[in-house]
Amino acid sequence: MIAPGEWLGLMGGGQLGRMFCHAAQSLGYRVAVLDPASEGPAASVADLHIQAEYEDETALLKLAQRCRAVTTEFENVPARSLEVLAAHCRVTPGAHAVEIVQDRIAEKAFIASQGVAVAPYAAVRSEAELCSASANLFPGILKVARLGYDGKGQARVRNADEALKAFAEFGSVPCVLEAMLDLKEELSVVLARGLDGACEVFPVARNVHEQGILAVTTLDLEPFAMTERATQAALAIARGLKYEGVLCVEFFVLRDGQLLVNEIAPRPHNSGHFSMNACVTSQFEQQARVMAGLPLGSTRLLAPVVMLNILGDVWYPTVEDVQVEPNWAGVLAIGGTSLHLYGKREARRARKMGHVNCTGRTLAQAVEAANQVVGLLR
Ligand code: ADP
Ligand code: MG
């Protein structure tokens, strides 16, 4: 066990890292962040910022010497860097799991190998593979295998010609072609798996995306039809990966009732932010607990909750590029709301700037509060 007062390390400097720092610091840890940017959401709250590239071996050694354990806040951290760190300290999640999850081709093959269904797809590493893809995959979505996020690196394609064009525009990098599915809803399961293999699973979240970016997450106290299946699928994936850390599994529910896995994130997830105000333990505290070898916390939901993402767009209420500070006092005056802003210097459209958790005694109350927030931030 790594005792409070000692150092924990983090690869990455975004908002997920910032919220990890806050949670680890609440438990009494000090946190060192490795991030190439000169400032950022995590670096500005960390106890130590090592400003260096993620592959910089000297910087990695410095991080590993300072910290007894290191975690990551983004899936595109070089797996090789996690291996370098692992020669000196505990690394959760491990390079083997991150390596699978950061490549959509390996990720889908792995999920299917665990007996869990994924969206119909074809791996596309060349024009030839694209030309031999089944006609059933059209209309579809071409997604770059690596480095995509928030709907970036994706193109909706109606036929093979459009797919070939998109493939060329992506620089002919490896991609997956997925059938465009008629989604009834999207779900996600965030869980923590400890060093001893014990798991704590957060309640299943219902998610609404807009333009490929998460907009709203909703949870009620009662389980619903898909709860058990989604939970079991997420657990099977975590066990199959021998995962250590916090993991998110995103699901599609189709109109015919099929439950498919969309993708996995090897870290806390935007759709798990509700846990910060609505659960006994937050997903970020779980991340710290796993790496420190502490017992996992309870994931029990204390109240119905609606999580609203705040994108940079709300700073631009008119079409012109004139910035207006949103009405935070108004948001905070609404009962049951908790505001989390990431301290980003610049508000840009489609950039994640913060989120609001709206809790209520009933889901209807939480939804009512969320509607008031949306009204203020429009
Ligand atoms: P990202 O890595 O950017 O989160 P995703 O693959 O999760 O990429 O896609 C983002 C969103 O786009 C999904 O949450 C979903 O709303 C929509 N989407 C992605 N793939 C499909 C699909 N095959 N059919 C229908 N909608 C999809
Ligand atoms: Mg996604």
CSV table of C-alpha atoms and ligand atoms in Angstrom, one decimal:
chain,number,residue,atom,x,y,z
A,1,MET,CA,0.0,0.0,0.0
A,2,ILE,CA,1.1,3.5,-0.8
A,3,ALA,CA,0.3,5.7,2.2
A,4,PRO,CA,-1.3,9.2,2.0
A,5,GLY,CA,1.5,11.8,2.0
A,6,GLU,CA,3.5,9.9,-0.6
A,7,TRP,CA,3.6,10.9,-4.3
A,8,LEU,CA,1.4,9.6,-7.1
A,9,GLY,CA,2.2,10.3,-10.8
A,10,LEU,CA,0.0,11.2,-13.7
A,11,MET,CA,0.6,11.1,-17.5
A,12,GLY,CA,-1.4,13.8,-19.2
A,13,GLY,CA,-2.6,17.3,-18.3
A,14,GLY,CA,-6.2,17.7,-19.2
A,15,GLN,CA,-9.4,18.0,-17.1
A,16,LEU,CA,-9.5,14.3,-16.2
A,17,GLY,CA,-6.1,14.7,-14.7
A,18,ARG,CA,-7.1,17.9,-12.9
A,19,MET,CA,-10.0,16.0,-11.2
A,20,PHE,CA,-7.7,13.1,-10.4
A,21,CYS,CA,-5.3,15.5,-8.7
A,22,HIS,CA,-8.1,17.0,-6.6
A,23,ALA,CA,-9.3,13.5,-5.5
A,24,ALA,CA,-5.8,12.2,-4.8
A,25,GLN,CA,-4.9,15.4,-2.9
A,26,SER,CA,-8.1,15.0,-0.8
A,27,LEU,CA,-6.8,11.6,0.3
A,28,GLY,CA,-3.6,13.4,1.3
A,29,TYR,CA,-1.4,12.4,-1.6
A,30,ARG,CA,0.9,14.7,-3.5
A,31,VAL,CA,0.7,14.5,-7.3
A,32,ALA,CA,3.3,14.9,-10.0
A,33,VAL,CA,2.0,15.5,-13.5
A,34,LEU,CA,4.0,14.9,-16.7
A,35,ASP,CA,2.5,17.1,-19.5
A,36,PRO,CA,4.3,18.7,-22.4
A,37,ALA,CA,2.2,21.9,-22.3
A,38,SER,CA,3.5,24.8,-20.3
A,39,GLU,CA,0.2,25.1,-18.4
A,40,GLY,CA,-3.0,23.2,-18.3
A,41,PRO,CA,-5.9,22.0,-16.2
A,42,ALA,CA,-3.9,19.3,-14.3
A,43,ALA,CA,-0.5,21.0,-14.2
A,44,SER,CA,-2.0,24.1,-12.5
A,45,VAL,CA,-3.3,22.1,-9.5
A,46,ALA,CA,-0.5,19.4,-9.4
A,47,ASP,CA,2.1,19.6,-6.6
A,48,LEU,CA,4.8,19.1,-9.3
A,49,HIS,CA,4.6,19.7,-13.1
A,50,ILE,CA,7.3,17.9,-15.2
A,51,GLN,CA,7.0,19.7,-18.5
A,52,ALA,CA,8.3,17.2,-21.1
A,53,GLU,CA,7.2,15.1,-24.0
A,54,TYR,CA,5.5,11.8,-23.1
A,55,GLU,CA,8.4,9.8,-24.7
A,56,ASP,CA,11.2,11.8,-22.9
A,57,GLU,CA,13.0,9.1,-21.0
A,58,THR,CA,14.8,11.5,-18.6
A,59,ALA,CA,11.4,13.0,-17.6
A,60,LEU,CA,9.9,9.5,-17.3
A,61,LEU,CA,12.7,8.5,-14.9
A,62,LYS,CA,12.2,11.7,-12.9
A,63,LEU,CA,8.5,10.9,-12.6
A,64,ALA,CA,9.2,7.2,-11.6
A,65,GLN,CA,11.8,8.2,-9.1
A,66,ARG,CA,9.4,10.7,-7.4
A,67,CYS,CA,6.3,8.5,-7.5
A,68,ARG,CA,5.6,5.0,-6.2
A,69,ALA,CA,2.7,4.6,-8.8
A,70,VAL,CA,1.8,6.3,-12.0
A,71,THR,CA,-1.6,6.5,-13.8
A,72,THR,CA,-2.8,8.0,-17.0
A,73,GLU,CA,-5.6,10.4,-18.0
A,74,PHE,CA,-5.7,9.8,-21.7
A,75,GLU,CA,-5.7,6.7,-23.8
A,76,ASN,CA,-3.2,7.9,-26.4
A,77,VAL,CA,-0.3,7.9,-23.9
A,78,PRO,CA,2.5,5.9,-25.6
A,79,ALA,CA,2.3,2.3,-24.3
A,80,ARG,CA,6.1,2.2,-24.6
A,81,SER,CA,6.4,5.1,-22.0
A,82,LEU,CA,4.2,3.1,-19.6
A,83,GLU,CA,6.6,0.2,-20.0
A,84,VAL,CA,9.6,2.4,-19.3
A,85,LEU,CA,7.8,3.6,-16.1
A,86,ALA,CA,6.8,0.1,-15.1
A,87,ALA,CA,10.5,-0.9,-14.8
A,88,HIS,CA,10.7,1.5,-11.8
A,89,CYS,CA,7.2,1.8,-10.3
A,90,ARG,CA,3.7,0.6,-10.3
A,91,VAL,CA,1.7,1.6,-13.4
A,92,THR,CA,-2.1,1.4,-13.6
A,93,PRO,CA,-3.5,0.7,-16.0
A,94,GLY,CA,-0.7,-1.4,-17.5
A,95,ALA,CA,0.8,-0.9,-21.0
A,96,HIS,CA,-0.8,-4.2,-22.3
A,97,ALA,CA,-4.4,-2.9,-21.6
A,98,VAL,CA,-3.8,0.6,-22.9
A,99,GLU,CA,-2.1,-0.7,-26.1
A,100,ILE,CA,-5.2,-2.7,-27.0
A,101,VAL,CA,-7.7,0.0,-26.2
A,102,GLN,CA,-5.9,2.8,-28.0
A,103,ASP,CA,-6.2,1.0,-31.4
A,104,ARG,CA,-9.8,0.5,-32.6
A,105,ILE,CA,-8.8,-2.5,-34.6
A,106,ALA,CA,-7.2,-4.3,-31.7
A,107,GLU,CA,-9.9,-3.1,-29.3
A,108,LYS,CA,-12.8,-4.5,-31.4
A,109,ALA,CA,-11.1,-7.8,-31.9
A,110,PHE,CA,-10.4,-8.1,-28.2
A,111,ILE,CA,-14.0,-7.3,-27.2
A,112,ALA,CA,-15.3,-9.8,-29.7
A,113,SER,CA,-12.8,-12.4,-28.3
A,114,GLN,CA,-14.4,-12.0,-24.9
A,115,GLY,CA,-17.8,-13.0,-26.3
A,116,VAL,CA,-19.2,-9.5,-26.2
A,117,ALA,CA,-20.9,-8.1,-29.3
A,118,VAL,CA,-19.5,-5.0,-31.2
A,119,ALA,CA,-21.0,-3.0,-34.1
A,120,PRO,CA,-20.5,-4.7,-37.5
A,121,TYR,CA,-17.2,-3.4,-38.8
A,122,ALA,CA,-14.2,-4.1,-41.1
A,123,ALA,CA,-10.6,-3.3,-40.4
A,124,VAL,CA,-9.3,-0.9,-43.1
A,125,ARG,CA,-5.6,-0.7,-43.5
A,126,SER,CA,-5.5,-0.3,-47.3
A,127,GLU,CA,-7.7,0.7,-50.2
A,128,ALA,CA,-8.0,-3.0,-51.1
A,129,GLU,CA,-9.4,-3.8,-47.6
A,130,LEU,CA,-11.9,-1.0,-48.1
A,131,CYS,CA,-13.0,-2.2,-51.5
A,132,SER,CA,-13.6,-5.7,-50.2
A,133,ALA,CA,-15.7,-4.5,-47.2
A,134,SER,CA,-19.2,-5.8,-47.1
A,135,ALA,CA,-21.9,-3.7,-48.7
A,136,ASN,CA,-23.8,-4.1,-45.4
A,137,LEU,CA,-21.5,-1.7,-43.8
A,138,PHE,CA,-22.9,1.2,-45.8
A,139,PRO,CA,-24.1,3.8,-44.9
A,140,GLY,CA,-21.3,3.7,-42.4
A,141,ILE,CA,-18.7,5.6,-40.4
A,142,LEU,CA,-15.0,5.5,-41.2
A,143,LYS,CA,-13.0,6.1,-38.0
A,144,VAL,CA,-9.3,6.4,-37.7
A,145,ALA,CA,-8.0,3.5,-35.6
A,146,ARG,CA,-5.8,5.7,-33.4
A,147,LEU,CA,-6.0,9.2,-31.8
A,148,GLY,CA,-9.7,10.0,-32.5
A,149,TYR,CA,-11.8,11.6,-29.8
A,150,ASP,CA,-15.0,13.6,-29.4
A,151,GLY,CA,-16.1,12.5,-32.9
A,152,LYS,CA,-12.8,13.8,-34.5
A,153,GLY,CA,-11.2,11.5,-37.1
A,154,GLN,CA,-14.6,10.2,-38.2
A,155,ALA,CA,-16.4,10.6,-41.5
A,156,ARG,CA,-19.9,9.5,-42.3
A,157,VAL,CA,-19.8,7.7,-45.7
A,158,ARG,CA,-22.7,6.6,-47.9
A,159,ASN,CA,-20.8,4.2,-50.2
A,160,ALA,CA,-17.4,2.8,-51.0
A,161,ASP,CA,-16.5,5.9,-53.1
A,162,GLU,CA,-17.1,8.2,-50.3
A,163,ALA,CA,-15.2,5.9,-47.9
A,164,LEU,CA,-12.2,5.8,-50.3
A,165,LYS,CA,-12.2,9.6,-50.4
A,166,ALA,CA,-12.4,9.8,-46.6
A,167,PHE,CA,-9.6,7.2,-46.2
A,168,ALA,CA,-7.3,9.3,-48.4
A,169,GLU,CA,-8.2,12.5,-46.5
A,170,PHE,CA,-7.2,10.7,-43.3
A,171,GLY,CA,-3.8,10.1,-44.9
A,172,SER,CA,-4.5,6.4,-45.5
A,173,VAL,CA,-3.9,5.6,-41.8
A,174,PRO,CA,-5.4,2.4,-40.4
A,175,CYS,CA,-9.2,2.8,-39.9
A,176,VAL,CA,-12.3,0.8,-39.0
A,177,LEU,CA,-15.4,1.0,-41.2
A,178,GLU,CA,-18.5,0.6,-39.0
A,179,ALA,CA,-22.1,0.3,-40.1
A,180,MET,CA,-24.2,3.3,-39.2
A,181,LEU,CA,-26.6,2.0,-36.6
A,182,ASP,CA,-30.1,3.0,-35.7
A,183,LEU,CA,-29.4,3.8,-32.0
A,184,LYS,CA,-32.2,3.6,-29.4
A,185,GLU,CA,-29.9,4.9,-26.8
A,186,GLU,CA,-26.3,5.0,-25.6
A,187,LEU,CA,-25.1,3.7,-22.2
A,188,SER,CA,-21.9,3.5,-20.4
A,189,VAL,CA,-20.4,1.6,-17.5
A,190,VAL,CA,-17.5,2.9,-15.4
A,191,LEU,CA,-15.8,0.5,-13.1
A,192,ALA,CA,-12.8,0.2,-11.0
A,193,ARG,CA,-10.7,-3.0,-10.8
A,194,GLY,CA,-8.2,-3.2,-8.0
A,195,LEU,CA,-4.7,-4.8,-7.9
A,196,ASP,CA,-6.3,-7.9,-6.3
A,197,GLY,CA,-8.9,-8.2,-9.0
A,198,ALA,CA,-11.8,-6.9,-6.9
A,199,CYS,CA,-14.3,-4.8,-8.9
A,200,GLU,CA,-16.6,-2.0,-8.0
A,201,VAL,CA,-19.0,-1.0,-10.8
A,202,PHE,CA,-20.8,2.4,-11.0
A,203,PRO,CA,-24.5,2.3,-11.9
A,204,VAL,CA,-25.2,2.2,-15.7
A,205,ALA,CA,-25.3,5.7,-17.2
A,206,ARG,CA,-27.6,6.8,-20.1
A,207,ASN,CA,-25.8,9.2,-22.4
A,208,VAL,CA,-26.9,11.7,-25.1
A,209,HIS,CA,-24.3,12.8,-27.6
A,210,GLU,CA,-24.5,15.9,-29.8
A,211,GLN,CA,-22.2,16.1,-32.9
A,212,GLY,CA,-20.2,13.2,-31.6
A,213,ILE,CA,-19.6,14.8,-28.2
A,214,LEU,CA,-21.2,13.8,-24.9
A,215,ALA,CA,-23.8,16.3,-23.9
A,216,VAL,CA,-25.9,14.8,-21.1
A,217,THR,CA,-25.7,11.8,-18.7
A,218,THR,CA,-28.7,10.7,-16.7
A,219,LEU,CA,-29.0,8.2,-13.8
A,220,ASP,CA,-31.9,7.2,-11.7
A,221,LEU,CA,-31.8,5.1,-8.6
A,222,GLU,CA,-33.7,2.1,-10.1
A,223,PRO,CA,-31.9,-0.4,-12.3
A,224,PHE,CA,-33.5,-0.7,-15.8
A,225,ALA,CA,-33.8,-3.4,-18.5
A,226,MET,CA,-30.1,-3.3,-19.7
A,227,THR,CA,-28.5,-2.8,-16.3
A,228,GLU,CA,-27.5,-6.4,-15.7
A,229,ARG,CA,-26.3,-7.2,-19.3
A,230,ALA,CA,-24.2,-4.0,-19.6
A,231,THR,CA,-22.7,-4.5,-16.2
A,232,GLN,CA,-21.7,-8.1,-16.9
A,233,ALA,CA,-20.3,-7.2,-20.3
A,234,ALA,CA,-18.1,-4.5,-18.7
A,235,LEU,CA,-16.9,-6.8,-16.0
A,236,ALA,CA,-16.0,-9.5,-18.6
A,237,ILE,CA,-13.9,-7.0,-20.5
A,238,ALA,CA,-12.2,-5.7,-17.4
A,239,ARG,CA,-11.3,-9.2,-16.3
A,240,GLY,CA,-10.2,-10.2,-19.8
A,241,LEU,CA,-7.8,-7.3,-19.9
A,242,LYS,CA,-6.6,-8.2,-16.3
A,243,TYR,CA,-7.3,-4.5,-15.9
A,244,GLU,CA,-6.0,-2.4,-13.0
A,245,GLY,CA,-7.6,1.0,-12.7
A,246,VAL,CA,-10.7,2.8,-13.8
A,247,LEU,CA,-12.3,1.7,-17.1
A,248,CYS,CA,-15.3,2.9,-19.1
A,249,VAL,CA,-17.2,0.8,-21.5
A,250,GLU,CA,-19.5,2.7,-24.0
A,251,PHE,CA,-22.5,0.8,-25.3
A,252,PHE,CA,-25.0,1.2,-28.1
A,253,VAL,CA,-28.6,-0.1,-27.6
A,254,LEU,CA,-30.3,-0.8,-30.9
A,255,ARG,CA,-34.0,-0.5,-31.6
A,256,ASP,CA,-34.3,-4.3,-31.8
A,257,GLY,CA,-32.9,-4.6,-28.2
A,258,GLN,CA,-29.3,-5.6,-29.1
A,259,LEU,CA,-26.6,-4.4,-26.8
A,260,LEU,CA,-23.3,-3.7,-28.5
A,261,VAL,CA,-20.0,-2.3,-27.2
A,262,ASN,CA,-18.9,0.9,-29.0
A,263,GLU,CA,-15.5,1.5,-27.4
A,264,ILE,CA,-13.5,1.3,-24.2
A,265,ALA,CA,-11.6,4.1,-22.4
A,266,PRO,CA,-8.7,3.1,-20.0
A,267,ARG,CA,-9.3,5.9,-17.6
A,268,PRO,CA,-12.1,7.8,-15.9
A,269,HIS,CA,-14.7,9.0,-18.4
A,270,ASN,CA,-16.8,12.1,-19.0
A,271,SER,CA,-19.9,9.9,-18.6
A,272,GLY,CA,-18.7,9.1,-15.0
A,273,HIS,CA,-18.5,12.7,-13.8
A,274,PHE,CA,-21.9,12.3,-12.1
A,275,SER,CA,-20.1,10.2,-9.5
A,276,MET,CA,-18.4,13.3,-8.2
A,277,ASN,CA,-21.6,14.5,-6.5
A,278,ALA,CA,-24.0,11.6,-6.7
A,279,CYS,CA,-22.0,8.6,-5.5
A,280,VAL,CA,-20.3,7.7,-2.2
A,281,THR,CA,-16.9,7.6,-4.1
A,282,SER,CA,-16.0,9.4,-7.3
A,283,GLN,CA,-14.4,7.7,-10.3
A,284,PHE,CA,-11.3,9.8,-9.7
A,285,GLU,CA,-11.0,8.7,-6.0
A,286,GLN,CA,-11.3,5.1,-7.3
A,287,GLN,CA,-8.4,5.8,-9.7
A,288,ALA,CA,-6.2,7.0,-6.7
A,289,ARG,CA,-7.4,4.1,-4.5
A,290,VAL,CA,-6.5,1.5,-7.1
A,291,MET,CA,-3.0,2.8,-7.7
A,292,ALA,CA,-2.3,3.2,-4.0
A,293,GLY,CA,-3.4,-0.3,-3.3
A,294,LEU,CA,-6.3,0.9,-1.0
A,295,PRO,CA,-9.6,-0.8,-0.7
A,296,LEU,CA,-12.1,0.4,-3.4
A,297,GLY,CA,-14.9,2.7,-2.3
A,298,SER,CA,-18.6,2.2,-2.6
A,299,THR,CA,-20.1,3.2,-6.0
A,300,ARG,CA,-23.6,3.4,-4.6
A,301,LEU,CA,-25.7,6.2,-6.2
A,302,LEU,CA,-27.0,8.5,-3.5
A,303,ALA,CA,-29.4,10.5,-5.7
A,304,PRO,CA,-30.8,10.7,-9.2
A,305,VAL,CA,-28.5,12.9,-11.2
A,306,VAL,CA,-28.2,14.7,-14.6
A,307,MET,CA,-24.7,15.7,-15.7
A,308,LEU,CA,-24.5,18.5,-18.3
A,309,ASN,CA,-21.3,19.1,-20.2
A,310,ILE,CA,-20.3,22.8,-20.6
A,311,LEU,CA,-18.7,23.4,-24.0
A,312,GLY,CA,-16.9,26.6,-25.0
A,313,ASP,CA,-19.9,27.4,-27.2
A,314,VAL,CA,-21.8,28.9,-24.2
A,315,TRP,CA,-19.3,31.7,-24.1
A,316,TYR,CA,-20.5,32.7,-27.6
A,317,PRO,CA,-24.3,33.4,-27.3
A,318,THR,CA,-24.4,35.3,-30.5
A,319,VAL,CA,-23.1,34.2,-33.9
A,320,GLU,CA,-20.3,36.8,-33.7
A,321,ASP,CA,-17.0,35.8,-32.0
A,322,VAL,CA,-17.8,38.0,-29.0
A,323,GLN,CA,-17.1,36.2,-25.7
A,324,VAL,CA,-19.6,36.7,-22.9
A,325,GLU,CA,-18.9,35.1,-19.4
A,326,PRO,CA,-21.8,32.7,-18.7
A,327,ASN,CA,-24.1,33.3,-15.8
A,328,TRP,CA,-22.4,31.1,-13.2
A,329,ALA,CA,-24.2,32.8,-10.2
A,330,GLY,CA,-27.5,31.9,-11.8
A,331,VAL,CA,-26.4,28.3,-12.3
A,332,LEU,CA,-25.3,28.0,-8.7
A,333,ALA,CA,-28.5,29.6,-7.4
A,334,ILE,CA,-30.4,26.5,-8.7
A,335,GLY,CA,-30.9,24.0,-5.9
A,336,GLY,CA,-29.0,20.7,-6.2
A,337,THR,CA,-26.4,22.0,-8.8
A,338,SER,CA,-22.6,21.5,-8.5
A,339,LEU,CA,-20.4,23.4,-10.9
A,340,HIS,CA,-17.1,22.0,-12.1
A,341,LEU,CA,-14.9,24.3,-14.3
A,342,TYR,CA,-11.6,23.0,-15.7
A,343,GLY,CA,-9.7,26.3,-15.5
A,344,LYS,CA,-9.0,26.4,-19.3
A,345,ARG,CA,-7.7,29.8,-20.3
A,346,GLU,CA,-9.5,30.0,-23.6
A,347,ALA,CA,-13.1,29.1,-24.4
A,348,ARG,CA,-13.4,27.6,-27.9
A,349,ARG,CA,-16.4,26.1,-29.6
A,350,ALA,CA,-16.8,22.3,-29.0
A,351,ARG,CA,-14.1,22.5,-26.3
A,352,LYS,CA,-15.0,20.8,-23.0
A,353,MET,CA,-14.8,23.6,-20.4
A,354,GLY,CA,-16.6,22.1,-17.4
A,355,HIS,CA,-19.7,20.3,-16.3
A,356,VAL,CA,-22.7,20.7,-14.0
A,357,ASN,CA,-24.1,17.9,-11.9
A,358,CYS,CA,-27.8,18.4,-11.0
A,359,THR,CA,-29.1,16.1,-8.3
A,360,GLY,CA,-32.6,15.8,-7.0
A,361,ARG,CA,-34.7,13.7,-4.6
A,362,THR,CA,-36.4,12.4,-7.7
A,363,LEU,CA,-35.2,12.1,-11.3
A,364,ALA,CA,-37.9,14.6,-12.3
A,365,GLN,CA,-36.4,17.1,-9.9
A,366,ALA,CA,-32.9,16.6,-11.2
A,367,VAL,CA,-34.2,17.0,-14.8
A,368,GLU,CA,-36.0,20.2,-13.8
A,369,ALA,CA,-32.8,21.7,-12.3
A,370,ALA,CA,-30.9,20.6,-15.5
A,371,ASN,CA,-33.5,22.3,-17.7
A,372,GLN,CA,-33.0,25.5,-15.7
A,373,VAL,CA,-29.3,25.3,-16.2
A,374,VAL,CA,-29.7,24.7,-19.9
A,375,GLY,CA,-32.0,27.8,-20.0
A,376,LEU,CA,-29.4,29.9,-18.4
A,377,LEU,CA,-26.5,28.7,-20.5
A,378,ARG,CA,-28.2,28.9,-23.8
B,1,ADP,P1,-15.1,9.0,-29.9
B,1,ADP,O1,-13.8,8.3,-29.7
B,1,ADP,O2,-14.9,10.3,-30.5
B,1,ADP,O3,-15.9,9.1,-28.6
B,1,ADP,P2,-17.1,7.2,-30.8
B,1,ADP,O4,-16.8,6.0,-31.7
B,1,ADP,O5,-17.5,6.9,-29.4
B,1,ADP,O6,-15.9,8.2,-30.9
B,1,ADP,O7,-18.3,8.0,-31.6
B,1,ADP,C1,-18.8,9.2,-31.0
B,1,ADP,C2,-20.4,9.2,-31.1
B,1,ADP,O8,-20.8,9.1,-32.5
B,1,ADP,C3,-21.0,8.0,-30.4
B,1,ADP,O9,-21.2,8.2,-29.0
B,1,ADP,C4,-22.3,7.9,-31.2
B,1,ADP,O10,-23.2,8.9,-30.7
B,1,ADP,C5,-21.9,8.2,-32.6
B,1,ADP,N1,-21.6,7.0,-33.3
B,1,ADP,C6,-20.3,6.4,-33.4
B,1,ADP,N2,-20.4,5.3,-34.1
B,1,ADP,C7,-21.6,5.1,-34.5
B,1,ADP,C8,-22.3,4.1,-35.3
B,1,ADP,N3,-21.7,3.0,-35.8
B,1,ADP,N4,-23.6,4.2,-35.5
B,1,ADP,C9,-24.3,5.3,-35.0
B,1,ADP,N5,-23.7,6.3,-34.3
B,1,ADP,C10,-22.4,6.2,-34.0
B,2,MG,MG,-16.9,7.6,-27.6
